[in-house]
Short mmCIF file of N, CA and C in Angstrom, two decimals:
data_model
loop_
_atom_site.label_atom_id
_atom_site.label_comp_id
_atom_site.label_asym_id
_atom_site.label_seq_id
_atom_site.Cartn_x
_atom_site.Cartn_y
_atom_site.Cartn_z
N MET A 67 -2.42 12.24 -18.92
CA MET A 67 -1.86 10.91 -18.97
C MET A 67 -2.87 9.94 -18.33
N SER A 68 -3.08 8.82 -18.98
CA SER A 68 -4.04 7.85 -18.46
C SER A 68 -3.47 7.16 -17.23
N PRO A 69 -4.34 6.63 -16.36
CA PRO A 69 -3.85 5.95 -15.16
C PRO A 69 -2.90 4.79 -15.48
N ASN A 70 -3.20 4.01 -16.53
CA ASN A 70 -2.33 2.88 -16.88
C ASN A 70 -0.94 3.36 -17.29
N LYS A 71 -0.87 4.41 -18.11
CA LYS A 71 0.43 4.94 -18.52
C LYS A 71 1.19 5.50 -17.32
N HIS A 72 0.46 6.16 -16.44
CA HIS A 72 1.09 6.73 -15.25
C HIS A 72 1.68 5.62 -14.36
N ILE A 73 0.91 4.55 -14.14
CA ILE A 73 1.39 3.43 -13.33
C ILE A 73 2.60 2.79 -14.00
N ASN A 74 2.53 2.58 -15.33
CA ASN A 74 3.66 1.98 -16.04
C ASN A 74 4.92 2.82 -15.89
N LYS A 75 4.77 4.14 -15.96
CA LYS A 75 5.92 5.04 -15.81
C LYS A 75 6.51 4.93 -14.40
N ILE A 76 5.64 4.97 -13.39
CA ILE A 76 6.11 4.88 -12.01
C ILE A 76 6.75 3.53 -11.73
N VAL A 77 6.13 2.46 -12.23
CA VAL A 77 6.67 1.11 -12.02
C VAL A 77 8.05 0.99 -12.66
N GLY A 78 8.20 1.49 -13.88
CA GLY A 78 9.49 1.44 -14.56
C GLY A 78 10.57 2.19 -13.80
N GLU A 79 10.24 3.39 -13.34
CA GLU A 79 11.20 4.20 -12.58
C GLU A 79 11.58 3.50 -11.27
N THR A 80 10.61 2.89 -10.62
CA THR A 80 10.89 2.23 -9.34
C THR A 80 11.73 0.98 -9.53
N TYR A 81 11.45 0.20 -10.60
CA TYR A 81 12.30 -0.96 -10.89
C TYR A 81 13.74 -0.52 -11.14
N ASN A 82 13.92 0.57 -11.89
CA ASN A 82 15.27 1.09 -12.13
C ASN A 82 15.93 1.48 -10.82
N LEU A 83 15.18 2.10 -9.94
CA LEU A 83 15.72 2.50 -8.65
C LEU A 83 16.15 1.29 -7.83
N VAL A 84 15.30 0.25 -7.79
CA VAL A 84 15.64 -0.97 -7.04
C VAL A 84 16.89 -1.61 -7.64
N ARG A 85 16.96 -1.66 -8.97
CA ARG A 85 18.13 -2.24 -9.64
C ARG A 85 19.40 -1.45 -9.29
N ASN A 86 19.31 -0.12 -9.32
CA ASN A 86 20.46 0.71 -8.99
C ASN A 86 20.89 0.54 -7.53
N ILE A 87 19.93 0.38 -6.65
CA ILE A 87 20.26 0.15 -5.23
C ILE A 87 21.03 -1.16 -5.10
N LYS A 88 20.60 -2.20 -5.82
CA LYS A 88 21.30 -3.49 -5.79
C LYS A 88 22.73 -3.35 -6.27
N ILE A 89 22.94 -2.52 -7.31
CA ILE A 89 24.27 -2.35 -7.89
C ILE A 89 25.17 -1.54 -6.96
N VAL A 90 24.65 -0.47 -6.39
CA VAL A 90 25.46 0.47 -5.62
C VAL A 90 25.86 -0.08 -4.25
N PHE A 91 24.93 -0.71 -3.54
CA PHE A 91 25.21 -1.16 -2.19
C PHE A 91 25.67 -2.61 -2.19
N SER A 92 26.78 -2.87 -1.51
CA SER A 92 27.29 -4.24 -1.45
C SER A 92 26.52 -5.08 -0.43
N TYR A 93 26.01 -4.45 0.61
CA TYR A 93 25.24 -5.18 1.61
C TYR A 93 24.08 -4.30 2.07
N ILE A 94 22.91 -4.89 2.15
CA ILE A 94 21.73 -4.17 2.63
C ILE A 94 21.09 -5.02 3.72
N ASP A 95 20.89 -4.43 4.90
CA ASP A 95 20.25 -5.20 5.97
C ASP A 95 18.74 -4.96 5.96
N GLU A 96 18.04 -5.67 6.83
CA GLU A 96 16.58 -5.62 6.85
C GLU A 96 16.04 -4.23 7.19
N ASP A 97 16.73 -3.50 8.06
CA ASP A 97 16.28 -2.15 8.42
C ASP A 97 16.29 -1.22 7.21
N ILE A 98 17.34 -1.32 6.40
CA ILE A 98 17.43 -0.47 5.21
C ILE A 98 16.34 -0.85 4.21
N VAL A 99 16.10 -2.16 4.04
CA VAL A 99 15.04 -2.61 3.13
C VAL A 99 13.69 -2.06 3.59
N LYS A 100 13.43 -2.11 4.88
CA LYS A 100 12.15 -1.60 5.40
C LYS A 100 12.03 -0.10 5.12
N LYS A 101 13.10 0.66 5.34
CA LYS A 101 13.06 2.10 5.07
C LYS A 101 12.83 2.38 3.59
N LEU A 102 13.47 1.59 2.72
CA LEU A 102 13.26 1.76 1.28
C LEU A 102 11.82 1.48 0.89
N LEU A 103 11.27 0.40 1.42
CA LEU A 103 9.88 0.05 1.09
C LEU A 103 8.91 1.12 1.56
N VAL A 104 9.11 1.60 2.78
CA VAL A 104 8.18 2.58 3.35
C VAL A 104 8.30 3.93 2.65
N SER A 105 9.51 4.31 2.25
CA SER A 105 9.68 5.64 1.66
C SER A 105 9.53 5.68 0.15
N LEU A 106 9.83 4.58 -0.55
CA LEU A 106 9.81 4.64 -2.01
C LEU A 106 8.66 3.89 -2.67
N ILE A 107 8.28 2.76 -2.14
CA ILE A 107 7.30 1.92 -2.83
C ILE A 107 5.91 2.11 -2.26
N ARG A 108 5.76 2.15 -0.98
CA ARG A 108 4.43 2.24 -0.37
C ARG A 108 3.71 3.55 -0.66
N PRO A 109 4.40 4.68 -0.85
CA PRO A 109 3.66 5.91 -1.13
C PRO A 109 2.95 5.93 -2.49
N LEU A 110 3.21 4.95 -3.37
CA LEU A 110 2.51 4.93 -4.65
C LEU A 110 1.02 4.92 -4.40
N TRP A 111 0.30 5.74 -5.13
CA TRP A 111 -1.14 5.82 -4.91
C TRP A 111 -1.80 4.50 -5.24
N SER A 112 -2.96 4.32 -4.72
CA SER A 112 -3.66 3.04 -4.81
C SER A 112 -4.42 2.93 -6.13
N PRO A 113 -3.97 2.07 -7.04
CA PRO A 113 -4.69 1.91 -8.30
C PRO A 113 -5.97 1.11 -8.10
N ASN A 114 -6.86 1.18 -9.08
CA ASN A 114 -8.13 0.50 -8.90
C ASN A 114 -8.30 -0.73 -9.80
N THR A 115 -7.34 -1.05 -10.63
CA THR A 115 -7.45 -2.26 -11.44
C THR A 115 -6.50 -3.33 -10.91
N ARG A 116 -6.90 -4.57 -11.05
CA ARG A 116 -6.07 -5.68 -10.55
C ARG A 116 -4.72 -5.71 -11.24
N LYS A 117 -4.72 -5.39 -12.53
CA LYS A 117 -3.47 -5.41 -13.29
C LYS A 117 -2.46 -4.42 -12.70
N ASN A 118 -2.91 -3.21 -12.41
CA ASN A 118 -2.01 -2.20 -11.85
C ASN A 118 -1.62 -2.52 -10.41
N ILE A 119 -2.54 -3.10 -9.66
CA ILE A 119 -2.22 -3.51 -8.28
C ILE A 119 -1.12 -4.57 -8.31
N ARG A 120 -1.23 -5.53 -9.23
CA ARG A 120 -0.20 -6.59 -9.33
C ARG A 120 1.15 -6.00 -9.70
N LYS A 121 1.16 -5.00 -10.58
CA LYS A 121 2.43 -4.36 -10.97
C LYS A 121 3.13 -3.75 -9.77
N ILE A 122 2.36 -3.04 -8.95
CA ILE A 122 2.96 -2.39 -7.78
C ILE A 122 3.39 -3.43 -6.75
N GLU A 123 2.60 -4.48 -6.57
CA GLU A 123 2.97 -5.52 -5.61
C GLU A 123 4.22 -6.27 -6.06
N ARG A 124 4.41 -6.42 -7.39
CA ARG A 124 5.63 -7.08 -7.88
C ARG A 124 6.87 -6.29 -7.51
N ILE A 125 6.77 -4.97 -7.53
CA ILE A 125 7.90 -4.14 -7.13
C ILE A 125 8.23 -4.40 -5.67
N GLN A 126 7.21 -4.45 -4.82
CA GLN A 126 7.45 -4.69 -3.40
C GLN A 126 8.07 -6.06 -3.19
N ARG A 127 7.58 -7.06 -3.92
CA ARG A 127 8.15 -8.41 -3.79
C ARG A 127 9.63 -8.40 -4.16
N ALA A 128 9.97 -7.70 -5.23
CA ALA A 128 11.37 -7.64 -5.67
C ALA A 128 12.22 -6.86 -4.67
N ALA A 129 11.70 -5.74 -4.19
CA ALA A 129 12.48 -4.88 -3.30
C ALA A 129 12.71 -5.52 -1.94
N ASN A 130 11.75 -6.30 -1.44
CA ASN A 130 11.99 -6.85 -0.10
C ASN A 130 12.86 -8.10 -0.13
N LYS A 131 13.38 -8.45 -1.31
CA LYS A 131 14.38 -9.53 -1.41
C LYS A 131 15.80 -8.97 -1.37
N LEU A 132 15.96 -7.66 -1.30
CA LEU A 132 17.28 -7.05 -1.36
C LEU A 132 18.20 -7.51 -0.24
N ALA A 133 17.68 -7.67 0.94
CA ALA A 133 18.51 -8.11 2.07
C ALA A 133 18.82 -9.60 1.90
N PRO A 134 20.08 -9.98 2.04
CA PRO A 134 20.45 -11.39 1.89
C PRO A 134 19.71 -12.30 2.87
N THR A 135 19.38 -11.80 4.04
CA THR A 135 18.69 -12.63 5.03
C THR A 135 17.23 -12.89 4.65
N LEU A 136 16.71 -12.14 3.68
CA LEU A 136 15.31 -12.29 3.27
C LEU A 136 15.14 -12.99 1.93
N SER A 137 16.24 -13.26 1.23
CA SER A 137 16.13 -13.74 -0.15
C SER A 137 15.52 -15.13 -0.29
N GLY A 138 15.72 -16.04 0.66
CA GLY A 138 15.19 -17.39 0.53
C GLY A 138 13.89 -17.61 1.26
N VAL A 139 13.24 -16.55 1.69
CA VAL A 139 12.05 -16.63 2.52
C VAL A 139 10.82 -16.26 1.67
N THR A 140 9.66 -16.83 1.99
CA THR A 140 8.45 -16.50 1.24
C THR A 140 8.07 -15.03 1.45
N TYR A 141 7.28 -14.51 0.53
CA TYR A 141 6.85 -13.11 0.57
C TYR A 141 6.17 -12.77 1.89
N GLU A 142 5.25 -13.62 2.32
CA GLU A 142 4.52 -13.37 3.56
C GLU A 142 5.45 -13.34 4.77
N LYS A 143 6.42 -14.26 4.81
CA LYS A 143 7.38 -14.30 5.92
C LYS A 143 8.29 -13.08 5.90
N ARG A 144 8.67 -12.64 4.68
CA ARG A 144 9.50 -11.43 4.58
C ARG A 144 8.75 -10.23 5.16
N LEU A 145 7.46 -10.11 4.82
CA LEU A 145 6.67 -9.00 5.36
C LEU A 145 6.54 -9.10 6.87
N GLU A 146 6.37 -10.32 7.38
CA GLU A 146 6.30 -10.50 8.84
C GLU A 146 7.58 -10.05 9.51
N ARG A 147 8.72 -10.46 8.94
CA ARG A 147 10.01 -10.08 9.54
C ARG A 147 10.26 -8.58 9.46
N LEU A 148 9.76 -7.95 8.40
CA LEU A 148 9.91 -6.50 8.28
C LEU A 148 8.82 -5.74 9.03
N GLU A 149 7.85 -6.49 9.58
CA GLU A 149 6.71 -5.91 10.30
C GLU A 149 5.92 -4.94 9.43
N LEU A 150 5.62 -5.39 8.20
CA LEU A 150 4.85 -4.59 7.25
C LEU A 150 3.60 -5.36 6.82
N PRO A 151 2.49 -4.66 6.64
CA PRO A 151 1.30 -5.33 6.09
C PRO A 151 1.43 -5.44 4.58
N THR A 152 0.62 -6.30 3.97
CA THR A 152 0.59 -6.36 2.51
C THR A 152 -0.01 -5.07 1.99
N LEU A 153 0.20 -4.80 0.71
CA LEU A 153 -0.37 -3.58 0.14
C LEU A 153 -1.89 -3.62 0.17
N LYS A 154 -2.47 -4.81 0.01
CA LYS A 154 -3.93 -4.95 0.08
C LYS A 154 -4.43 -4.58 1.48
N GLN A 155 -3.74 -5.09 2.51
CA GLN A 155 -4.14 -4.77 3.88
C GLN A 155 -4.01 -3.28 4.15
N LYS A 156 -2.97 -2.67 3.59
CA LYS A 156 -2.76 -1.24 3.78
C LYS A 156 -3.88 -0.43 3.14
N ARG A 157 -4.29 -0.82 1.92
CA ARG A 157 -5.39 -0.13 1.24
C ARG A 157 -6.70 -0.29 2.01
N GLU A 158 -6.98 -1.52 2.48
CA GLU A 158 -8.22 -1.76 3.23
C GLU A 158 -8.25 -0.96 4.52
N ARG A 159 -7.12 -0.88 5.22
CA ARG A 159 -7.05 -0.11 6.46
C ARG A 159 -7.31 1.37 6.18
N GLY A 160 -6.72 1.88 5.10
CA GLY A 160 -6.94 3.27 4.73
C GLY A 160 -8.40 3.56 4.42
N ASP A 161 -9.05 2.63 3.71
CA ASP A 161 -10.48 2.80 3.41
C ASP A 161 -11.31 2.81 4.68
N LEU A 162 -11.01 1.88 5.60
CA LEU A 162 -11.76 1.83 6.86
C LEU A 162 -11.57 3.10 7.69
N LEU A 163 -10.33 3.60 7.74
CA LEU A 163 -10.08 4.83 8.48
C LEU A 163 -10.82 6.02 7.87
N THR A 164 -10.85 6.07 6.54
CA THR A 164 -11.57 7.16 5.88
C THR A 164 -13.05 7.11 6.20
N ILE A 165 -13.65 5.93 6.13
CA ILE A 165 -15.08 5.79 6.45
C ILE A 165 -15.33 6.17 7.91
N TYR A 166 -14.45 5.74 8.82
CA TYR A 166 -14.61 6.09 10.24
C TYR A 166 -14.58 7.60 10.42
N ARG A 167 -13.63 8.26 9.76
CA ARG A 167 -13.53 9.72 9.90
C ARG A 167 -14.75 10.42 9.34
N ILE A 168 -15.26 9.94 8.21
CA ILE A 168 -16.45 10.55 7.62
C ILE A 168 -17.65 10.37 8.55
N MET A 169 -17.82 9.16 9.07
CA MET A 169 -18.97 8.87 9.93
C MET A 169 -18.93 9.63 11.24
N ASN A 170 -17.74 9.99 11.70
CA ASN A 170 -17.60 10.73 12.96
C ASN A 170 -17.32 12.21 12.74
N ASN A 171 -17.63 12.69 11.54
CA ASN A 171 -17.48 14.11 11.19
C ASN A 171 -16.07 14.65 11.42
N GLN A 172 -15.08 13.81 11.29
CA GLN A 172 -13.70 14.26 11.40
C GLN A 172 -13.15 14.64 10.03
N GLU A 173 -13.78 14.13 8.99
CA GLU A 173 -13.35 14.42 7.62
C GLU A 173 -14.61 14.55 6.78
N LEU A 174 -14.75 15.66 6.11
CA LEU A 174 -15.96 15.87 5.31
C LEU A 174 -15.64 15.64 3.84
N PRO A 175 -16.36 14.75 3.20
CA PRO A 175 -16.13 14.52 1.77
C PRO A 175 -16.69 15.67 0.95
N ASN A 176 -16.16 15.83 -0.25
CA ASN A 176 -16.65 16.88 -1.15
C ASN A 176 -17.97 16.50 -1.79
N ARG A 177 -18.29 15.23 -1.79
CA ARG A 177 -19.53 14.77 -2.42
C ARG A 177 -20.65 14.77 -1.39
N ILE A 178 -21.82 15.18 -1.81
CA ILE A 178 -22.99 15.18 -0.94
C ILE A 178 -23.54 13.76 -0.87
N ASP A 179 -23.88 13.32 0.32
CA ASP A 179 -24.48 12.00 0.55
C ASP A 179 -23.62 10.86 0.01
N LEU A 180 -22.32 10.93 0.24
CA LEU A 180 -21.43 9.84 -0.16
C LEU A 180 -21.82 8.56 0.56
N LEU A 181 -22.07 8.67 1.84
CA LEU A 181 -22.53 7.54 2.64
C LEU A 181 -23.82 7.94 3.34
N LYS A 182 -24.81 7.10 3.26
CA LYS A 182 -26.08 7.40 3.93
C LYS A 182 -26.23 6.50 5.14
N ARG A 183 -26.56 7.12 6.26
CA ARG A 183 -26.78 6.35 7.48
C ARG A 183 -28.14 5.68 7.44
N ASP A 184 -28.20 4.51 8.03
CA ASP A 184 -29.47 3.78 8.15
C ASP A 184 -30.27 4.44 9.26
N ARG A 185 -31.46 4.90 8.95
CA ARG A 185 -32.28 5.63 9.91
C ARG A 185 -33.17 4.72 10.74
N ARG A 186 -33.19 3.43 10.45
CA ARG A 186 -34.01 2.50 11.23
C ARG A 186 -33.39 2.29 12.60
N ASP A 187 -34.11 1.62 13.46
CA ASP A 187 -33.62 1.32 14.81
C ASP A 187 -32.34 0.50 14.71
N THR A 188 -31.27 1.01 15.28
CA THR A 188 -29.99 0.31 15.23
C THR A 188 -29.58 -0.24 16.58
N ARG A 189 -30.52 -0.30 17.51
CA ARG A 189 -30.29 -0.86 18.85
C ARG A 189 -29.09 -0.22 19.54
N GLY A 190 -29.05 1.07 19.55
CA GLY A 190 -28.00 1.78 20.27
C GLY A 190 -26.74 2.00 19.46
N HIS A 191 -26.72 1.55 18.22
CA HIS A 191 -25.54 1.73 17.38
C HIS A 191 -25.91 2.68 16.26
N GLY A 192 -25.51 3.91 16.36
CA GLY A 192 -25.94 4.92 15.41
C GLY A 192 -25.06 5.07 14.18
N LEU A 193 -24.10 4.17 13.97
CA LEU A 193 -23.19 4.32 12.83
C LEU A 193 -23.43 3.29 11.74
N LYS A 194 -24.61 2.68 11.71
CA LYS A 194 -24.91 1.68 10.68
C LYS A 194 -25.11 2.39 9.35
N LEU A 195 -24.51 1.86 8.29
CA LEU A 195 -24.64 2.46 6.95
C LEU A 195 -25.81 1.88 6.21
#
């Protein structure tokens, strides 16, 4: 299955899930919305095209409006109140952590020479790429 088809399938299933949650529960508070976002939407793997990233972010935008106290608030304010980073911030943090682990030999990549260290004088900083 191609990545686009896979994302479309996951997005469709998740929209159905969000819709069913809206139908089944008469009231959803902010804590429940946060748990839903963290357990159902955020685990989606990180796509590499803008189109697929937008699809996944649209689901998060829709899902974090479920709580009545969050419905009239902007997306950024809703994330602040739920104490969640944007999906972009989450992806960037994951990338930075992976690079840190590789550079400090905590995680070894399967590829040889994925990152090459700069061998020139780094003035006491040996982790320059």
